Coordinates of C-alpha atoms in Angstrom, one line a residue:
M1 CA 142.3 87.5 119.3
L2 CA 145.0 90.2 119.3
P3 CA 143.1 93.5 118.7
Y4 CA 143.5 95.0 115.2
S5 CA 142.2 97.7 112.9
F6 CA 140.8 97.0 109.5
P7 CA 141.9 95.0 107.5
G8 CA 143.5 92.8 110.2
H9 CA 147.1 92.0 111.1
A10 CA 148.3 91.1 107.5
L11 CA 149.9 94.4 106.6
A12 CA 151.8 94.7 109.9
F13 CA 152.7 91.0 109.7
L14 CA 154.3 91.6 106.2
R15 CA 156.2 94.6 107.5
N16 CA 157.6 92.8 110.5
S17 CA 156.1 89.4 111.5
E18 CA 158.3 89.0 114.6
E19 CA 157.4 92.4 115.9
V20 CA 153.6 91.5 115.6
L21 CA 154.2 88.3 117.5
A22 CA 156.3 90.0 120.2
T23 CA 153.7 92.7 120.6
G24 CA 151.0 90.1 121.0
K25 CA 152.9 88.3 123.7
K26 CA 153.3 91.6 125.6
Y27 CA 149.6 92.4 125.2
F28 CA 148.6 89.1 126.8
G29 CA 151.1 89.5 129.7
C30 CA 154.0 87.5 128.3
T31 CA 152.2 84.3 129.5
N32 CA 153.2 82.2 126.5
H33 CA 149.5 81.5 126.0
P34 CA 148.4 81.1 122.3
F35 CA 146.5 84.0 120.7
A36 CA 144.8 84.4 117.3
L37 CA 145.8 86.6 114.4
N38 CA 143.7 87.7 111.4
L39 CA 145.9 87.4 108.3
G40 CA 144.1 88.2 105.1
G41 CA 140.8 86.8 106.5
S42 CA 142.3 83.6 107.7
I43 CA 142.6 82.9 111.4
F44 CA 146.0 81.7 112.7
Y45 CA 146.8 80.7 116.2
A46 CA 150.3 81.8 117.3
I47 CA 151.8 79.1 119.6
F48 CA 154.6 80.0 122.1
N49 CA 154.6 77.5 125.0
P50 CA 157.4 75.0 124.4
V51 CA 155.3 72.2 125.7
D52 CA 152.5 73.1 123.3
V53 CA 155.1 73.3 120.5
A54 CA 156.2 69.8 121.2
A55 CA 152.6 68.6 121.2
V56 CA 152.1 70.2 117.8
F57 CA 155.1 68.5 116.3
N58 CA 153.9 65.1 117.8
A59 CA 150.3 65.6 116.6
G60 CA 148.9 63.3 113.9
P61 CA 146.9 64.1 110.8
K62 CA 144.6 66.6 112.7
L63 CA 147.4 69.1 112.1
S64 CA 148.4 69.0 108.4
F65 CA 151.1 70.7 106.4
D66 CA 149.9 69.5 103.0
G67 CA 147.7 72.5 102.5
F68 CA 150.6 74.9 102.8
L69 CA 152.8 72.6 100.7
H70 CA 150.2 72.6 98.0
G71 CA 150.2 76.4 97.8
I72 CA 154.0 76.6 97.8
M73 CA 154.3 74.1 94.9
A74 CA 151.8 76.1 92.9
E75 CA 153.8 79.3 93.6
F76 CA 157.0 77.6 92.3
G77 CA 155.2 76.8 89.0
S78 CA 153.7 73.3 89.4
S79 CA 150.3 72.6 87.8
Q80 CA 147.4 71.6 89.9
T81 CA 147.4 68.1 88.3
A82 CA 151.1 67.7 89.1
I83 CA 150.6 68.8 92.7
Q84 CA 147.9 66.3 93.3
K85 CA 150.1 63.5 91.8
V86 CA 152.9 64.5 94.1
L87 CA 150.9 64.8 97.3
N88 CA 148.3 62.1 96.9
V89 CA 149.0 58.6 98.2
P90 CA 148.8 56.3 95.1
D91 CA 146.5 53.3 95.1
E92 CA 147.7 49.7 95.1
S93 CA 147.6 49.4 91.3
Q94 CA 150.4 52.0 91.0
L95 CA 153.9 50.6 91.1
G96 CA 156.6 52.2 93.2
L97 CA 159.0 51.7 96.1
S98 CA 156.1 52.2 98.5
P99 CA 152.5 52.3 97.3
R100 CA 151.4 53.6 100.7
Q101 CA 153.4 56.8 100.5
S102 CA 153.0 59.9 98.3
V103 CA 156.0 61.1 96.2
S104 CA 156.3 64.0 98.7
E105 CA 156.6 61.6 101.6
L106 CA 159.1 59.4 99.7
A107 CA 161.2 62.5 98.8
H108 CA 161.5 63.4 102.5
H109 CA 162.3 59.9 103.5
F110 CA 165.1 59.4 100.9
Q111 CA 166.5 62.9 101.5
V112 CA 167.0 61.8 105.1
K113 CA 168.7 58.7 103.8
Q114 CA 170.9 60.8 101.4
T115 CA 172.0 63.0 104.3
S116 CA 172.8 60.5 107.0
G117 CA 175.2 57.7 107.7
S118 CA 177.6 56.5 104.9
E119 CA 175.7 58.5 102.3
L120 CA 176.3 61.7 104.2
K121 CA 180.0 60.9 104.5
L122 CA 180.3 60.4 100.8
L123 CA 178.4 63.6 100.1
I124 CA 180.4 65.8 102.5
Q125 CA 183.7 64.3 101.2
H126 CA 182.8 65.6 97.7
I127 CA 181.7 69.0 99.0
V128 CA 184.9 69.4 101.1
C129 CA 187.0 68.6 98.0
F130 CA 185.0 71.3 96.2
F131 CA 185.7 73.8 99.0
Q132 CA 189.4 73.0 99.0
E133 CA 189.6 73.6 95.3
N134 CA 187.6 76.8 95.2
L135 CA 188.5 78.6 98.4
L136 CA 191.7 79.9 96.9
L137 CA 192.7 83.5 97.1
E138 CA 193.7 83.6 93.4
G139 CA 190.2 82.4 92.5
L140 CA 188.6 85.2 94.6
K141 CA 190.8 87.9 92.9
N142 CA 189.8 86.6 89.4
H143 CA 186.1 86.0 90.3
T144 CA 183.7 87.3 87.6
S145 CA 180.8 88.3 89.9
P146 CA 180.8 92.2 89.9
S147 CA 179.9 92.4 93.6
F148 CA 182.2 89.6 94.8
Y149 CA 185.6 91.3 95.0
V150 CA 185.0 95.0 95.7
D151 CA 187.0 98.1 96.4
C152 CA 187.1 99.3 100.0
D153 CA 188.8 102.7 100.2
G154 CA 191.0 101.8 97.3
E155 CA 191.8 98.3 98.6
K156 CA 190.4 95.0 97.2
C157 CA 188.2 93.1 99.7
V158 CA 185.7 90.3 99.7
S159 CA 181.9 90.8 100.1
L160 CA 181.0 88.3 102.7
K161 CA 177.3 88.1 101.6
Y162 CA 178.2 87.3 98.0
W163 CA 181.2 85.1 98.9
T164 CA 179.3 82.7 101.2
A165 CA 176.2 82.6 99.0
E166 CA 178.2 81.8 95.8
V167 CA 180.5 79.2 97.4
F168 CA 177.7 77.3 99.2
I169 CA 175.3 77.5 96.2
H170 CA 178.0 76.3 93.8
A171 CA 178.9 73.5 96.2
G172 CA 175.3 72.3 96.7
Q173 CA 174.5 72.6 93.0
N174 CA 177.6 70.6 92.1
A175 CA 176.8 67.9 94.6
Y176 CA 173.1 67.5 93.7
F177 CA 173.1 68.3 90.0
G178 CA 176.7 67.7 88.8
D179 CA 178.5 70.1 86.4
E180 CA 175.9 70.5 83.7
L181 CA 173.7 73.2 85.4
L182 CA 176.8 75.5 85.5
K183 CA 177.4 74.9 81.8
I184 CA 173.9 75.8 80.9
D185 CA 173.9 79.0 82.9
P186 CA 177.1 80.0 84.8
T187 CA 175.2 82.8 86.5
L188 CA 172.6 80.5 88.1
P189 CA 173.8 80.9 91.7
Q190 CA 173.5 84.7 91.4
V191 CA 170.0 84.3 90.0
L192 CA 169.1 82.1 92.9
M193 CA 170.6 84.6 95.4
R194 CA 168.3 87.3 94.2
M195 CA 165.3 85.0 93.9
D196 CA 165.9 84.0 97.6
E197 CA 165.9 87.6 98.7
L198 CA 162.4 87.9 97.3
S199 CA 161.2 84.4 98.1
W200 CA 159.2 85.7 101.1
Q201 CA 156.7 87.0 98.6
I202 CA 156.0 83.4 97.6
F203 CA 155.5 82.1 101.1
Y204 CA 153.3 85.1 102.1
R205 CA 151.3 84.9 98.9
Y206 CA 152.2 88.3 97.7
P207 CA 149.9 89.1 94.7
W208 CA 151.4 87.8 91.5
F209 CA 151.1 91.1 89.6
L210 CA 153.0 92.9 92.3
R211 CA 156.1 90.7 92.1
P212 CA 157.4 91.0 88.4
E213 CA 161.0 90.6 89.3
L214 CA 160.4 87.4 91.3
N215 CA 158.3 86.0 88.5
R216 CA 161.1 86.6 86.0
L217 CA 163.7 85.0 88.2
T218 CA 161.6 81.8 89.0
S219 CA 160.8 81.5 85.3
R220 CA 164.5 81.7 84.4
L221 CA 165.4 79.1 87.0
R222 CA 162.7 76.7 85.8
S223 CA 163.8 77.2 82.2
T224 CA 167.4 76.3 83.1
L225 CA 166.2 73.2 85.0
H226 CA 164.0 72.3 82.1
Q227 CA 167.0 72.4 79.8
Y228 CA 168.9 70.3 82.3
L229 CA 166.2 67.6 82.3
K230 CA 166.4 67.4 78.5
L231 CA 170.0 66.2 78.7
P232 CA 170.7 62.4 78.7
K233 CA 170.8 60.9 82.2
H234 CA 174.3 59.7 81.8
Q235 CA 175.3 63.4 81.2
R236 CA 173.7 64.5 84.5
K237 CA 175.7 62.5 87.0
S238 CA 176.1 63.8 90.5
V239 CA 177.4 62.5 93.7
A240 CA 173.9 62.8 95.2
W241 CA 171.8 59.9 93.8
F242 CA 168.7 61.6 95.4
T243 CA 168.2 64.0 92.4
Q244 CA 167.8 61.3 89.8
F245 CA 165.7 59.1 92.2
L246 CA 163.3 62.0 92.7
E247 CA 163.1 62.6 88.9
S248 CA 162.2 58.9 88.4
E249 CA 159.5 59.1 91.0
Y250 CA 158.0 62.2 89.3
R251 CA 158.0 60.4 86.0
R252 CA 156.5 57.3 87.6
V253 CA 153.4 59.3 88.6
G254 CA 153.1 61.0 85.2
L255 CA 154.7 64.5 85.6
D256 CA 156.1 66.1 82.4
D257 CA 159.4 67.9 82.1
E258 CA 157.9 71.4 82.9
D259 CA 156.3 70.2 86.1
I260 CA 159.4 68.2 87.1
A261 CA 161.5 71.4 86.6
A262 CA 159.1 73.3 88.9
Q263 CA 159.5 70.6 91.5
M264 CA 163.3 70.6 91.1
L265 CA 163.3 74.3 91.6
F266 CA 161.8 73.7 95.0
L267 CA 164.7 71.3 95.7
Y268 CA 167.3 73.6 94.2
W269 CA 166.2 76.5 96.4
G270 CA 165.8 74.4 99.5
I271 CA 169.3 72.8 99.5
N272 CA 171.2 75.9 98.6
T273 CA 170.0 79.0 100.4
N274 CA 169.7 78.7 104.2
V275 CA 173.1 76.9 104.6
S276 CA 174.9 79.9 103.0
K277 CA 173.2 82.3 105.4
V278 CA 174.4 80.3 108.4
G279 CA 177.9 80.4 106.9
Y280 CA 177.5 84.2 106.6
W281 CA 176.6 84.7 110.2
M282 CA 179.3 82.3 111.5
M283 CA 181.9 84.2 109.5
A284 CA 180.5 87.6 110.6
H285 CA 180.7 86.7 114.3
I286 CA 184.2 85.3 114.0
A287 CA 185.4 88.3 112.0
F288 CA 184.1 90.7 114.6
D289 CA 185.8 88.8 117.5
P290 CA 189.4 87.8 116.6
S291 CA 189.6 85.6 119.7
L292 CA 187.0 83.3 118.1
A293 CA 189.3 82.8 115.1
E294 CA 192.1 81.6 117.3
I295 CA 189.8 79.2 119.1
V296 CA 188.6 77.8 115.7
R297 CA 192.2 77.4 114.5
E298 CA 193.4 75.7 117.6
E299 CA 190.4 73.4 118.0
T300 CA 190.2 72.3 114.3
E301 CA 194.0 71.8 113.6
P302 CA 193.9 68.1 114.5
A303 CA 191.2 67.6 111.9
F304 CA 193.6 68.3 109.1
Q305 CA 195.8 65.4 107.9
E306 CA 199.3 65.7 106.5
D307 CA 198.0 66.0 102.9
E308 CA 195.5 68.7 104.1
S309 CA 192.5 66.4 103.8
L310 CA 189.9 67.2 106.4
D311 CA 188.3 64.8 108.9
V312 CA 184.8 66.3 109.1
E313 CA 183.6 63.9 111.7
Y314 CA 186.4 65.2 114.0
L315 CA 184.9 68.7 113.5
A316 CA 181.4 67.5 114.3
N317 CA 182.4 65.4 117.4
A318 CA 185.6 66.7 118.8
C319 CA 185.4 70.5 118.5
P320 CA 183.1 71.6 121.3
R321 CA 183.7 75.3 121.0
L322 CA 183.1 75.3 117.3
N323 CA 179.9 73.3 117.7
C324 CA 178.7 75.6 120.4
L325 CA 179.4 78.6 118.2
W326 CA 177.3 76.8 115.5
L327 CA 174.4 76.3 117.9
E328 CA 174.4 79.9 119.2
V329 CA 174.5 81.3 115.6
L330 CA 171.6 79.0 114.8
R331 CA 169.7 80.2 117.8
L332 CA 169.9 83.8 116.8
S333 CA 169.6 83.5 113.1
A334 CA 167.0 80.7 112.6
S335 CA 163.7 82.4 111.9
S336 CA 161.6 79.7 110.3
T337 CA 157.9 79.6 110.9
T338 CA 156.1 76.2 111.3
L339 CA 152.6 76.2 109.8
R340 CA 149.8 73.6 110.2
Y341 CA 146.2 73.5 109.0
I342 CA 143.7 72.2 111.6
T343 CA 141.7 69.5 109.9
E344 CA 139.7 68.6 113.1
D345 CA 139.1 70.4 116.4
Q346 CA 142.2 69.9 118.4
E347 CA 142.8 70.4 122.1
L348 CA 146.2 72.0 123.0
G349 CA 146.7 72.4 126.7
N350 CA 143.7 74.2 128.0
Y351 CA 142.7 75.5 124.6
L352 CA 140.5 74.2 121.8
L353 CA 141.8 74.9 118.3
R354 CA 139.0 75.1 115.8
K355 CA 138.9 73.1 112.6
G356 CA 139.5 75.2 109.4
R357 CA 141.9 77.5 111.1
A358 CA 145.7 77.3 111.1
L359 CA 148.5 77.6 113.6
M360 CA 152.1 79.0 113.5
I361 CA 155.2 78.5 115.5
S362 CA 158.0 81.1 115.3
A363 CA 161.5 79.7 116.0
R364 CA 162.7 83.2 116.6
Q365 CA 160.2 83.7 119.4
L366 CA 161.2 80.4 121.0
H367 CA 164.9 81.2 120.7
H368 CA 164.5 84.5 122.5
D369 CA 162.6 82.9 125.4
E370 CA 164.2 84.2 128.6
T371 CA 162.9 81.4 130.7
A372 CA 165.0 79.0 128.6
F373 CA 168.0 81.1 127.6
G374 CA 168.2 83.7 130.3
E375 CA 167.8 87.5 130.5
D376 CA 170.5 87.8 127.9
A377 CA 168.7 85.7 125.3
H378 CA 168.8 88.5 122.8
L379 CA 172.6 88.6 123.0
F380 CA 175.2 86.5 121.2
K381 CA 177.1 84.4 123.7
P382 CA 179.5 82.0 121.9
D383 CA 179.9 79.8 125.1
R384 CA 176.2 79.7 126.0
F385 CA 175.7 76.1 124.9
L386 CA 179.2 75.1 126.3
K387 CA 178.1 76.2 129.8
S388 CA 174.6 74.7 129.4
P389 CA 174.8 71.7 127.0
K390 CA 171.2 70.7 127.8
L391 CA 169.9 73.8 126.0
Q392 CA 170.3 72.1 122.6
R393 CA 167.7 69.6 123.8
S394 CA 165.4 72.2 125.0
Y395 CA 161.8 72.4 123.6
C396 CA 162.6 76.0 123.0
F397 CA 165.5 75.2 120.6
R398 CA 163.9 74.5 117.2
P399 CA 166.2 75.8 114.5
F400 CA 165.2 73.0 112.1
G401 CA 161.5 72.8 112.9
G402 CA 160.1 69.5 114.1
G403 CA 157.8 66.6 113.5
K404 CA 157.2 65.6 109.8
T405 CA 158.8 68.8 108.6
L406 CA 162.0 68.4 110.6
C407 CA 164.7 69.6 108.1
P408 CA 166.2 66.4 106.5
G409 CA 169.4 68.2 105.5
R410 CA 170.3 69.5 108.9
H411 CA 173.3 67.2 109.3
L412 CA 174.7 68.1 105.9
A413 CA 174.2 71.8 106.5
K414 CA 176.2 71.6 109.8
W415 CA 179.0 69.6 108.2
M416 CA 179.2 72.0 105.3
V417 CA 179.4 75.1 107.5
L418 CA 181.9 73.6 109.9
S419 CA 184.1 72.5 107.0
F420 CA 183.9 75.9 105.3
I421 CA 184.9 77.7 108.6
A422 CA 187.8 75.3 109.3
I423 CA 189.3 75.6 105.8
V424 CA 188.9 79.4 105.6
F425 CA 190.6 80.1 109.0
R426 CA 193.3 77.5 108.4
R427 CA 194.3 79.2 105.1
Y428 CA 193.7 82.8 105.8
D429 CA 194.0 85.6 108.3
V430 CA 190.6 87.3 108.2
D431 CA 190.2 90.9 109.1
L432 CA 187.5 93.6 108.6
A433 CA 188.5 95.6 105.6
K434 CA 187.3 98.8 107.2
P435 CA 185.6 100.0 110.3
Q436 CA 182.1 98.4 110.2
K437 CA 179.2 97.7 112.5
F438 CA 178.0 94.2 113.0
P439 CA 175.3 93.4 110.5
R440 CA 171.7 93.8 111.5
Y441 CA 169.1 91.1 111.2
Q442 CA 166.7 91.8 108.4
E443 CA 163.6 91.6 110.6
N444 CA 161.5 93.9 108.4
K445 CA 161.1 91.1 105.8
P446 CA 159.5 87.7 106.5
A447 CA 162.2 85.0 106.7
I448 CA 161.6 81.4 105.6
G449 CA 164.5 79.8 107.4
I450 CA 167.7 81.6 108.3
I451 CA 167.2 85.3 108.5
S452 CA 169.3 87.5 106.1
G453 CA 171.6 90.3 107.1
C454 CA 170.6 93.9 106.3
D455 CA 174.2 94.8 105.8
D456 CA 177.2 93.3 104.0
V457 CA 180.5 92.7 105.7
F458 CA 183.7 93.5 103.8
L459 CA 186.7 91.3 104.6
R460 CA 190.4 91.3 103.9
L461 CA 191.9 87.9 103.4
K462 CA 195.6 87.3 103.7
A463 CA 197.2 83.9 103.1
R464 CA 198.6 82.4 106.3
K465 CA 202.2 81.2 106.2

């Protein structure tokens, strides 16, 4: 157990969870051995050894995620009855696509199907068309968001944080929910942006009465989704069939519209927020290093056809420098924490993990492991994965988690970000609008997936001839 003063490690963990974990590693001699933390009276084992991490992801039901998922669903507004219906495996008398799987398991399985193979190609084709129609300079200048197109010393410029968030949220919203959500509430992406900034309070069980703004935002999002569900199905068409499939499964097990709206909020938040942050960090790194912009343009040019349509598979498979940039950005920005409940005593290496406790795996700690990534692991090196391709298969590289909770949308996220970058740098010269420092990682707030930036970046866009 890492030493602590009353009342445990919880307050320090809320202030900066990664600093607590890094301090613990140093205290125990940087050996990568697990150690225990007291978080609000609950004991968590922090796991660092990449071999142990692989064992956790390959473990069976002795290490369960359902307990955490139960709590998250409740925080998003689902009733206890609805949560049980979503997480429990139905008996043989209940009809469905698979009576041996819970709705939660089915959702994961079919989201994987939606974001792979031919289904992924159809989805990304729609999203690329959305990007091409909306990444227009005229549209930026006329944008209604008050923080979107701002003055920089008397000159108009783009707020990178708001630009990437709104573009990616609009794209994901359109693909999964069609046009109707935007008609119900045109400001919904901005509401989600703010809700996401506060979402750490949900995942770290911040007391309900101390988070009034977050409560108002989640209530507003659920209300909008509730209105959306009241519309006739034929009016709620989207290119992603997964959304209506999921709704049908919720109705099959007896959820009402309010509980379905709460479950849909979890989906809406999950598909829209982390991908925009990767886009933000990719753009920031390229904007601060003009040589990267030229590499992107040169490497992606063959992906554009005569009619300016984009071959996204070319981006994913034939642009090694762009893909290595994506991997390095993920390595430094992914800050997800894998959590598991220990349902039975579990041996892990030379250690015994006790039933009733929990364990955590920090992607950020793994991604800064100097034995895997070298003494410069804390630095951004755009060619790191180009020089050492095997790093992306390292047990220390876990930007999307692993095991049963491996992110099902990881391929879609990659294709979206690469498409966005390719289109932007084909159309525009991108410069810093004023002298600025590279944005800092927001390490003082717990991150759920991709870490946010403490600072905005203001860009000047000029149409290329």
